[in-house]
Each structure stands twice: as structure tokens, then as C-alpha cells.
Amino acid sequence: MERRRIDDYEPGPVPSPRPLDRFGFVKQERSSSPERVIKSRSAIEFEREERRVRKWRKMIGVGGSDWKHYVRRKPHVVKRRIRKGIPDCLRGLVWQLISGSRDLLLMNPGVYEQLVIYETSASELDIIRDISRTFPSHVFFQQRHGPGQRSLYNVLKAYSVYDRDVGYVQGMGFLAGLLLLYMSEEDAFWLMVALLKGAVHAPMEGLYQVGLPLVQQYLFQIDHLVREYLPKLGEHFTQEMINPSMYASQWFITVFSYSFPFHLALRIWDVFLFEGVKIVFKVGLALLKYCHDDLVKLPFEKLIHALRNFPEDAMDPDTLLPMAYSIKVSRRLEELKHEYEKENGKLVEGEEFDRKLKQP
């Protein structure tokens, strides 16, 4: 059967206009409290935001020309400002600067176009099948085979060709989709490369390789952290036979972009791109801590539901993120990583030993 590309499909009808939130998502029946707060902003708050944008523009320079110099001179100022949230109008540019993707783009002119136009991918049909499941309530991705879905297809297809060992996995669509809301196709592609190949922080590609090896490591680490930081909840999880794969896998695979409120996901991504994956652990622990007293009372079925549907007040960035920042995990994460590698290495060696014993 002849393989069809997304360019072979005609765009579907444009969805009927519906009220959108400030990020472009279709509004739910009841407005969330963060949106109401934003609408009621006073002139004083608006002026404060304008001053913040001016500070950021001065910090990064024209097109990011001053960024590296400023980070070297005042890293603590940069960290503090990023934790407070990058201004939305500058988010795309700053994400490229802090991830190292801008440098990758400049070093590889024409590569993205080559991957999109001239290469074929074994994952093309899988990508087309999954595209409509990525941010289906966002106006940019709603039209079937429309501009948003085509851009998403191009980025995912290009990456699946660029790194054939990883290819394409469904969770990657949420990374690419989030990036496309703030930058061009080519910029989004190189930011994915920077993340998965480790331009600044540890490579993420293990989240999507066969067997999801990095997911397994992260689940091992979060399991131990919950038992150590929240022992009562950890014991309750054991009694109810709850393991981290039941609630935390998507935290890591999509970096909270799958099911978290978008305004919170963006704030987490600001920090994630600058500080690395430790913020995912910190936010996860902060959420569990915030909801601790309710979670320890719930039986299995209700506990699973609660862990996948946190209350609205727990999702307020101005409450949750300061809690997350106060949790110190760097040293313990490193220790648990070595512990996991040691156990995993022993397991592999044991399997190899058993295999040799069985040989005639």
C-alpha cells in the first residue's frame, strides 16, 4: 500500500469559533480562578508587568545578543527571574537561549529543511494517527490537517529521521506541540534536539527509547524520595499498592505538559529548561505534600483518581512553585541514580550469567 504523507491530505473544516483563554485554548464551561485573576488585573499590576518585560529585554539584548554575558556576570539574578516566570512575549526566545538550541540552529543551516522535505520516516503513519490527540482544545491544532497539525507533523517526522534510534513515541507530541506555540518549526525542532541529546543538561532521549530506561530510573528515584520526604504517604501508597508508574510517568515523559493547567506547565518549563529535570521531582513532591492530608485517607480507586486530578488550588503556581523550590533534592537524586545504576547493572550481569549457564 502506498504510504501517505500529511501533505497528501486536504485540510478539514475550520472549527466553529468558541471563546478562548489567553493562551489559545477553548474555555471550559466554568472559568478557572487564575483566568479571573488575570482579567481583574489593575493598572498598577499591568505597569509592573511592563517594567518586568523591560528588565528582561535589557538582560537578553537584541535577539539575545547580551544573554551569555549576563548569565556569566549575574547567574543568581537570572535564576531568580526565571523562577518568577519568563514574560510570555519573550518566552520563545528565552527558551531557545537557555536550552542551547539557538546555537544548534546556527551550526546546522538547512538541516531541518532537508529532513522534512527529502527524507522519509518509518513513523509517519504513527505520527499522523496521533496528531489530533495533541492539545486538541488549542485553536492552533484543532483544524484537521491544518497549519498547526502540519507543523507538528513536520517537527516530529524530522526528529524521527534525525534520531532513528529514538524515532517517534507518542509523548513527544506534547513537547513539540508546546514548543510550536512559542516558536517556528525549525526552532522547535532544534530545541527538541537540545533536550533529547543534552545540549545543556542530561540527555532526555532515554525517556523515549525502547523500554523507556530513563523513565524507569526516574520512577525509582521518585519512589524513594516520596518514602523519605513524605513517609506517612509512602507507607499509605505501599498499603494501597500504589507505585509511581500509576501517576508519575507522564510527569517525566511530557514534563507536565499533558494534563497540567497550561499556565502552570509554562512556569515549570521556564525552570526546567534552565535548571534541568530536578524541578520535575520538586514539583511532584510539592504536589503530594500539598495534598498529603487528603491523600493518606483515600482507598485505592479514589487515590488513583486524586493522583491524576489534583485540585485547582494545588495548581496555583504562586503557591506550588515556592514549595517546590524549598525542597532540596539534587544530592539525593545523584545518590539514587548511582544506586539505581548499581542495581540495574547487577541485574544485567545476573541475566548474562544465567544465559551463559544455560548454554550447552
PDB file of C-alpha atoms in Angstrom, residues 5-228:
ATOM      1  CA  ARG A   5       2.139  11.887   3.884  1.00  0.00           C
ATOM      2  CA  ILE A   6       0.244  14.606   5.703  1.00  0.00           C
ATOM      3  CA  ASP A   7       0.710  16.876   2.679  1.00  0.00           C
ATOM      4  CA  ASP A   8      -1.491  14.433   0.727  1.00  0.00           C
ATOM      5  CA  TYR A   9      -4.496  15.289   2.922  1.00  0.00           C
ATOM      6  CA  GLU A  10      -6.769  18.279   2.395  1.00  0.00           C
ATOM      7  CA  PRO A  11      -7.273  20.477   5.460  1.00  0.00           C
ATOM      8  CA  GLY A  12     -10.531  19.794   7.265  1.00  0.00           C
ATOM      9  CA  PRO A  13     -13.174  22.417   8.026  1.00  0.00           C
ATOM     10  CA  VAL A  14     -12.173  25.266  10.314  1.00  0.00           C
ATOM     11  CA  PRO A  15     -13.706  24.643  13.767  1.00  0.00           C
ATOM     12  CA  SER A  16     -16.556  26.942  14.810  1.00  0.00           C
ATOM     13  CA  PRO A  17     -15.359  29.964  16.789  1.00  0.00           C
ATOM     14  CA  ARG A  18     -15.529  29.437  20.554  1.00  0.00           C
ATOM     15  CA  PRO A  19     -14.317  31.578  23.461  1.00  0.00           C
ATOM     16  CA  LEU A  20     -10.577  31.109  24.052  1.00  0.00           C
ATOM     17  CA  ASP A  21      -8.385  31.741  27.059  1.00  0.00           C
ATOM     18  CA  ARG A  22      -5.314  33.964  26.797  1.00  0.00           C
ATOM     19  CA  PHE A  23      -3.159  31.023  25.618  1.00  0.00           C
ATOM     20  CA  GLY A  24      -5.486  29.943  22.789  1.00  0.00           C
ATOM     21  CA  PHE A  25      -7.250  27.026  24.491  1.00  0.00           C
ATOM     22  CA  VAL A  26     -11.027  26.648  24.291  1.00  0.00           C
ATOM     23  CA  LYS A  27     -12.502  27.849  27.557  1.00  0.00           C
ATOM     24  CA  GLN A  28     -14.199  25.335  29.813  1.00  0.00           C
ATOM     25  CA  GLU A  29     -17.759  25.912  30.952  1.00  0.00           C
ATOM     26  CA  ARG A  30     -16.616  27.482  34.206  1.00  0.00           C
ATOM     27  CA  SER A  31     -13.682  29.864  34.085  1.00  0.00           C
ATOM     28  CA  SER A  32     -10.729  28.868  36.217  1.00  0.00           C
ATOM     29  CA  SER A  33      -9.754  31.201  39.030  1.00  0.00           C
ATOM     30  CA  PRO A  34      -6.320  32.096  37.506  1.00  0.00           C
ATOM     31  CA  GLU A  35      -8.113  33.441  34.429  1.00  0.00           C
ATOM     32  CA  ARG A  36     -10.459  35.549  36.562  1.00  0.00           C
ATOM     33  CA  VAL A  37      -7.495  36.947  38.458  1.00  0.00           C
ATOM     34  CA  ILE A  38      -5.776  37.881  35.204  1.00  0.00           C
ATOM     35  CA  LYS A  39      -8.892  39.639  33.903  1.00  0.00           C
ATOM     36  CA  SER A  40      -9.167  41.749  37.043  1.00  0.00           C
ATOM     37  CA  ARG A  41      -5.579  42.971  36.952  1.00  0.00           C
ATOM     38  CA  SER A  42      -5.269  46.594  37.953  1.00  0.00           C
ATOM     39  CA  ALA A  43      -3.396  49.285  36.080  1.00  0.00           C
ATOM     40  CA  ILE A  44      -0.677  49.078  38.741  1.00  0.00           C
ATOM     41  CA  GLU A  45      -0.163  45.359  38.062  1.00  0.00           C
ATOM     42  CA  PHE A  46      -0.099  45.990  34.314  1.00  0.00           C
ATOM     43  CA  GLU A  47       2.605  48.622  34.768  1.00  0.00           C
ATOM     44  CA  ARG A  48       4.568  46.199  36.968  1.00  0.00           C
ATOM     45  CA  GLU A  49       4.441  43.621  34.184  1.00  0.00           C
ATOM     46  CA  GLU A  50       5.639  46.196  31.659  1.00  0.00           C
ATOM     47  CA  ARG A  51       8.624  47.032  33.887  1.00  0.00           C
ATOM     48  CA  ARG A  52       9.401  43.323  34.154  1.00  0.00           C
ATOM     49  CA  VAL A  53       9.397  42.973  30.360  1.00  0.00           C
ATOM     50  CA  ARG A  54      11.747  45.953  30.039  1.00  0.00           C
ATOM     51  CA  LYS A  55      14.154  44.361  32.554  1.00  0.00           C
ATOM     52  CA  TRP A  56      14.126  41.138  30.585  1.00  0.00           C
ATOM     53  CA  ARG A  57      14.717  42.914  27.255  1.00  0.00           C
ATOM     54  CA  LYS A  58      17.697  44.708  28.751  1.00  0.00           C
ATOM     55  CA  MET A  59      19.013  41.432  30.168  1.00  0.00           C
ATOM     56  CA  ILE A  60      18.866  39.445  26.919  1.00  0.00           C
ATOM     57  CA  GLY A  61      19.747  42.224  24.452  1.00  0.00           C
ATOM     58  CA  VAL A  62      18.578  42.479  20.844  1.00  0.00           C
ATOM     59  CA  GLY A  63      17.848  38.967  19.593  1.00  0.00           C
ATOM     60  CA  GLY A  64      19.596  37.510  22.644  1.00  0.00           C
ATOM     61  CA  SER A  65      22.932  39.203  21.933  1.00  0.00           C
ATOM     62  CA  ASP A  66      23.673  40.000  25.608  1.00  0.00           C
ATOM     63  CA  TRP A  67      22.329  36.796  27.138  1.00  0.00           C
ATOM     64  CA  LYS A  68      25.502  34.741  27.644  1.00  0.00           C
ATOM     65  CA  HIS A  69      27.398  37.717  29.024  1.00  0.00           C
ATOM     66  CA  TYR A  70      24.615  38.494  31.537  1.00  0.00           C
ATOM     67  CA  VAL A  71      24.317  34.860  32.670  1.00  0.00           C
ATOM     68  CA  ARG A  72      28.062  34.726  33.344  1.00  0.00           C
ATOM     69  CA  ARG A  73      28.021  38.013  35.280  1.00  0.00           C
ATOM     70  CA  LYS A  74      24.798  37.580  37.257  1.00  0.00           C
ATOM     71  CA  PRO A  75      23.696  33.915  37.313  1.00  0.00           C
ATOM     72  CA  HIS A  76      21.752  34.327  40.563  1.00  0.00           C
ATOM     73  CA  VAL A  77      19.718  37.220  39.121  1.00  0.00           C
ATOM     74  CA  VAL A  78      18.893  35.133  36.049  1.00  0.00           C
ATOM     75  CA  LYS A  79      17.853  32.152  38.166  1.00  0.00           C
ATOM     76  CA  ARG A  80      15.624  34.306  40.380  1.00  0.00           C
ATOM     77  CA  ARG A  81      13.922  35.986  37.430  1.00  0.00           C
ATOM     78  CA  ILE A  82      13.333  32.696  35.619  1.00  0.00           C
ATOM     79  CA  ARG A  83      11.771  31.215  38.744  1.00  0.00           C
ATOM     80  CA  LYS A  84       9.399  34.182  38.880  1.00  0.00           C
ATOM     81  CA  GLY A  85       8.351  33.391  35.299  1.00  0.00           C
ATOM     82  CA  ILE A  86       9.596  34.493  31.882  1.00  0.00           C
ATOM     83  CA  PRO A  87       7.370  37.160  30.266  1.00  0.00           C
ATOM     84  CA  ASP A  88       5.127  35.391  27.774  1.00  0.00           C
ATOM     85  CA  CYS A  89       6.073  37.726  24.915  1.00  0.00           C
ATOM     86  CA  LEU A  90       9.755  36.735  25.324  1.00  0.00           C
ATOM     87  CA  ARG A  91       9.291  33.094  26.318  1.00  0.00           C
ATOM     88  CA  GLY A  92      10.078  31.544  22.926  1.00  0.00           C
ATOM     89  CA  LEU A  93      13.353  33.415  22.502  1.00  0.00           C
ATOM     90  CA  VAL A  94      14.489  32.864  26.088  1.00  0.00           C
ATOM     91  CA  TRP A  95      13.698  29.135  25.904  1.00  0.00           C
ATOM     92  CA  GLN A  96      15.972  28.871  22.872  1.00  0.00           C
ATOM     93  CA  LEU A  97      18.756  30.754  24.652  1.00  0.00           C
ATOM     94  CA  ILE A  98      18.680  28.785  27.909  1.00  0.00           C
ATOM     95  CA  SER A  99      18.346  25.388  26.198  1.00  0.00           C
ATOM     96  CA  GLY A 100      21.285  25.846  23.821  1.00  0.00           C
ATOM     97  CA  SER A 101      19.037  25.262  20.813  1.00  0.00           C
ATOM     98  CA  ARG A 102      19.811  28.634  19.215  1.00  0.00           C
ATOM     99  CA  ASP A 103      23.463  27.598  18.882  1.00  0.00           C
ATOM    100  CA  LEU A 104      22.473  24.243  17.348  1.00  0.00           C
ATOM    101  CA  LEU A 105      20.303  26.022  14.785  1.00  0.00           C
ATOM    102  CA  LEU A 106      23.109  28.376  13.761  1.00  0.00           C
ATOM    103  CA  MET A 107      25.581  25.489  13.437  1.00  0.00           C
ATOM    104  CA  ASN A 108      23.257  23.406  11.229  1.00  0.00           C
ATOM    105  CA  PRO A 109      21.809  25.614   8.457  1.00  0.00           C
ATOM    106  CA  GLY A 110      19.482  23.798   6.062  1.00  0.00           C
ATOM    107  CA  VAL A 111      19.446  20.537   8.031  1.00  0.00           C
ATOM    108  CA  TYR A 112      15.829  20.825   9.166  1.00  0.00           C
ATOM    109  CA  GLU A 113      14.581  21.551   5.647  1.00  0.00           C
ATOM    110  CA  GLN A 114      16.494  18.515   4.356  1.00  0.00           C
ATOM    111  CA  LEU A 115      14.901  16.255   6.985  1.00  0.00           C
ATOM    112  CA  VAL A 116      11.379  17.498   6.305  1.00  0.00           C
ATOM    113  CA  ILE A 117      11.416  17.598   2.518  1.00  0.00           C
ATOM    114  CA  TYR A 118      13.811  14.921   1.329  1.00  0.00           C
ATOM    115  CA  GLU A 119      13.822  12.209   3.990  1.00  0.00           C
ATOM    116  CA  THR A 120      11.211   9.567   4.806  1.00  0.00           C
ATOM    117  CA  SER A 121      10.393   8.135   8.219  1.00  0.00           C
ATOM    118  CA  ALA A 122       9.083   4.737   9.260  1.00  0.00           C
ATOM    119  CA  SER A 123       6.990   6.577  11.874  1.00  0.00           C
ATOM    120  CA  GLU A 124       4.980   8.782   9.502  1.00  0.00           C
ATOM    121  CA  LEU A 125       1.682   6.896   9.856  1.00  0.00           C
ATOM    122  CA  ASP A 126       2.027   6.718  13.648  1.00  0.00           C
ATOM    123  CA  ILE A 127       2.630  10.472  13.786  1.00  0.00           C
ATOM    124  CA  ILE A 128      -0.397  11.228  11.602  1.00  0.00           C
ATOM    125  CA  ARG A 129      -2.553   8.946  13.762  1.00  0.00           C
ATOM    126  CA  ASP A 130      -1.551  10.688  16.991  1.00  0.00           C
ATOM    127  CA  ILE A 131      -1.538  14.325  15.877  1.00  0.00           C
ATOM    128  CA  SER A 132      -5.199  15.005  16.653  1.00  0.00           C
ATOM    129  CA  ARG A 133      -4.592  13.859  20.265  1.00  0.00           C
ATOM    130  CA  THR A 134      -2.038  16.595  20.937  1.00  0.00           C
ATOM    131  CA  PHE A 135      -3.576  19.680  22.598  1.00  0.00           C
ATOM    132  CA  PRO A 136      -6.932  19.029  20.893  1.00  0.00           C
ATOM    133  CA  SER A 137      -8.534  22.009  22.652  1.00  0.00           C
ATOM    134  CA  HIS A 138      -5.978  24.523  21.345  1.00  0.00           C
ATOM    135  CA  VAL A 139      -7.073  26.631  18.391  1.00  0.00           C
ATOM    136  CA  PHE A 140      -3.727  26.133  16.583  1.00  0.00           C
ATOM    137  CA  PHE A 141      -4.102  22.345  16.469  1.00  0.00           C
ATOM    138  CA  GLN A 142      -7.875  21.966  16.091  1.00  0.00           C
ATOM    139  CA  GLN A 143      -8.219  22.024  12.305  1.00  0.00           C
ATOM    140  CA  ARG A 144      -7.691  18.530  10.916  1.00  0.00           C
ATOM    141  CA  HIS A 145      -4.553  18.573   8.704  1.00  0.00           C
ATOM    142  CA  GLY A 146      -4.497  22.365   9.178  1.00  0.00           C
ATOM    143  CA  PRO A 147      -1.377  24.533   9.637  1.00  0.00           C
ATOM    144  CA  GLY A 148      -0.856  23.576  13.289  1.00  0.00           C
ATOM    145  CA  GLN A 149      -1.167  19.843  12.712  1.00  0.00           C
ATOM    146  CA  ARG A 150       1.113  20.061   9.670  1.00  0.00           C
ATOM    147  CA  SER A 151       3.783  21.910  11.663  1.00  0.00           C
ATOM    148  CA  LEU A 152       3.537  19.328  14.425  1.00  0.00           C
ATOM    149  CA  TYR A 153       3.852  16.514  11.889  1.00  0.00           C
ATOM    150  CA  ASN A 154       6.891  18.132  10.278  1.00  0.00           C
ATOM    151  CA  VAL A 155       8.765  18.561  13.575  1.00  0.00           C
ATOM    152  CA  LEU A 156       8.029  15.029  14.792  1.00  0.00           C
ATOM    153  CA  LYS A 157       8.820  13.466  11.421  1.00  0.00           C
ATOM    154  CA  ALA A 158      12.084  15.417  11.172  1.00  0.00           C
ATOM    155  CA  TYR A 159      13.144  14.273  14.624  1.00  0.00           C
ATOM    156  CA  SER A 160      12.258  10.648  13.902  1.00  0.00           C
ATOM    157  CA  VAL A 161      14.623  10.807  10.920  1.00  0.00           C
ATOM    158  CA  TYR A 162      17.319  12.791  12.734  1.00  0.00           C
ATOM    159  CA  ASP A 163      17.477  10.239  15.552  1.00  0.00           C
ATOM    160  CA  ARG A 164      16.322   6.888  14.213  1.00  0.00           C
ATOM    161  CA  ASP A 165      17.288   5.126  17.463  1.00  0.00           C
ATOM    162  CA  VAL A 166      14.537   7.079  19.234  1.00  0.00           C
ATOM    163  CA  GLY A 167      12.271   7.540  16.235  1.00  0.00           C
ATOM    164  CA  TYR A 168       8.845   8.632  17.433  1.00  0.00           C
ATOM    165  CA  VAL A 169       6.953   7.976  20.674  1.00  0.00           C
ATOM    166  CA  GLN A 170       3.511   9.416  21.395  1.00  0.00           C
ATOM    167  CA  GLY A 171       4.548  11.562  24.388  1.00  0.00           C
ATOM    168  CA  MET A 172       6.950  13.513  22.170  1.00  0.00           C
ATOM    169  CA  GLY A 173       3.966  15.215  20.542  1.00  0.00           C
ATOM    170  CA  PHE A 174       3.263  17.246  23.670  1.00  0.00           C
ATOM    171  CA  LEU A 175       6.845  18.515  23.800  1.00  0.00           C
ATOM    172  CA  ALA A 176       6.768  19.536  20.149  1.00  0.00           C
ATOM    173  CA  GLY A 177       3.256  20.996  20.453  1.00  0.00           C
ATOM    174  CA  LEU A 178       4.177  23.143  23.430  1.00  0.00           C
ATOM    175  CA  LEU A 179       7.270  24.467  21.666  1.00  0.00           C
ATOM    176  CA  LEU A 180       5.351  25.260  18.464  1.00  0.00           C
ATOM    177  CA  LEU A 181       3.091  27.628  20.399  1.00  0.00           C
ATOM    178  CA  TYR A 182       6.151  29.797  21.068  1.00  0.00           C
ATOM    179  CA  MET A 183       8.453  29.398  18.067  1.00  0.00           C
ATOM    180  CA  SER A 184       8.821  28.314  14.437  1.00  0.00           C
ATOM    181  CA  GLU A 185       9.024  24.701  13.261  1.00  0.00           C
ATOM    182  CA  GLU A 186      12.783  24.842  12.817  1.00  0.00           C
ATOM    183  CA  ASP A 187      13.334  26.453  16.218  1.00  0.00           C
ATOM    184  CA  ALA A 188      11.066  23.854  17.880  1.00  0.00           C
ATOM    185  CA  PHE A 189      12.943  21.019  16.170  1.00  0.00           C
ATOM    186  CA  TRP A 190      16.345  22.193  17.390  1.00  0.00           C
ATOM    187  CA  LEU A 191      15.025  22.717  20.912  1.00  0.00           C
ATOM    188  CA  MET A 192      13.847  19.098  20.878  1.00  0.00           C
ATOM    189  CA  VAL A 193      17.318  18.064  19.724  1.00  0.00           C
ATOM    190  CA  ALA A 194      18.880  20.139  22.519  1.00  0.00           C
ATOM    191  CA  LEU A 195      16.674  18.436  25.121  1.00  0.00           C
ATOM    192  CA  LEU A 196      16.913  14.860  23.909  1.00  0.00           C
ATOM    193  CA  LYS A 197      20.621  14.992  23.076  1.00  0.00           C
ATOM    194  CA  GLY A 198      21.618  17.002  26.141  1.00  0.00           C
ATOM    195  CA  ALA A 199      22.965  20.326  24.858  1.00  0.00           C
ATOM    196  CA  VAL A 200      22.925  21.831  28.370  1.00  0.00           C
ATOM    197  CA  HIS A 201      21.525  19.262  30.802  1.00  0.00           C
ATOM    198  CA  ALA A 202      21.487  15.445  30.884  1.00  0.00           C
ATOM    199  CA  PRO A 203      20.035  13.928  27.659  1.00  0.00           C
ATOM    200  CA  MET A 204      16.316  13.109  27.722  1.00  0.00           C
ATOM    201  CA  GLU A 205      16.341  10.556  24.914  1.00  0.00           C
ATOM    202  CA  GLY A 206      16.133   7.689  27.425  1.00  0.00           C
ATOM    203  CA  LEU A 207      12.539   8.765  28.136  1.00  0.00           C
ATOM    204  CA  TYR A 208      11.566   7.602  24.647  1.00  0.00           C
ATOM    205  CA  GLN A 209      13.941   4.760  23.806  1.00  0.00           C
ATOM    206  CA  VAL A 210      12.775   1.129  23.774  1.00  0.00           C
ATOM    207  CA  GLY A 211      11.937   0.072  27.314  1.00  0.00           C
ATOM    208  CA  LEU A 212      11.833   3.722  28.481  1.00  0.00           C
ATOM    209  CA  PRO A 213      15.060   3.294  30.510  1.00  0.00           C
ATOM    210  CA  LEU A 214      15.173   6.857  31.840  1.00  0.00           C
ATOM    211  CA  VAL A 215      11.507   6.692  32.894  1.00  0.00           C
ATOM    212  CA  GLN A 216      12.348   3.581  34.925  1.00  0.00           C
ATOM    213  CA  GLN A 217      15.232   5.404  36.623  1.00  0.00           C
ATOM    214  CA  TYR A 218      13.109   8.464  37.405  1.00  0.00           C
ATOM    215  CA  LEU A 219      10.303   6.310  38.842  1.00  0.00           C
ATOM    216  CA  PHE A 220      12.846   4.537  41.068  1.00  0.00           C
ATOM    217  CA  GLN A 221      14.090   7.927  42.276  1.00  0.00           C
ATOM    218  CA  ILE A 222      10.654   9.483  42.891  1.00  0.00           C
ATOM    219  CA  ASP A 223       9.529   6.343  44.733  1.00  0.00           C
ATOM    220  CA  HIS A 224      12.430   6.650  47.186  1.00  0.00           C
ATOM    221  CA  LEU A 225      12.005  10.418  47.539  1.00  0.00           C
ATOM    222  CA  VAL A 226       8.313  10.075  48.431  1.00  0.00           C
ATOM    223  CA  ARG A 227       9.154   7.490  51.119  1.00  0.00           C
ATOM    224  CA  GLU A 228      11.902   9.701  52.529  1.00  0.00           C
TER     225      GLU A 228
END
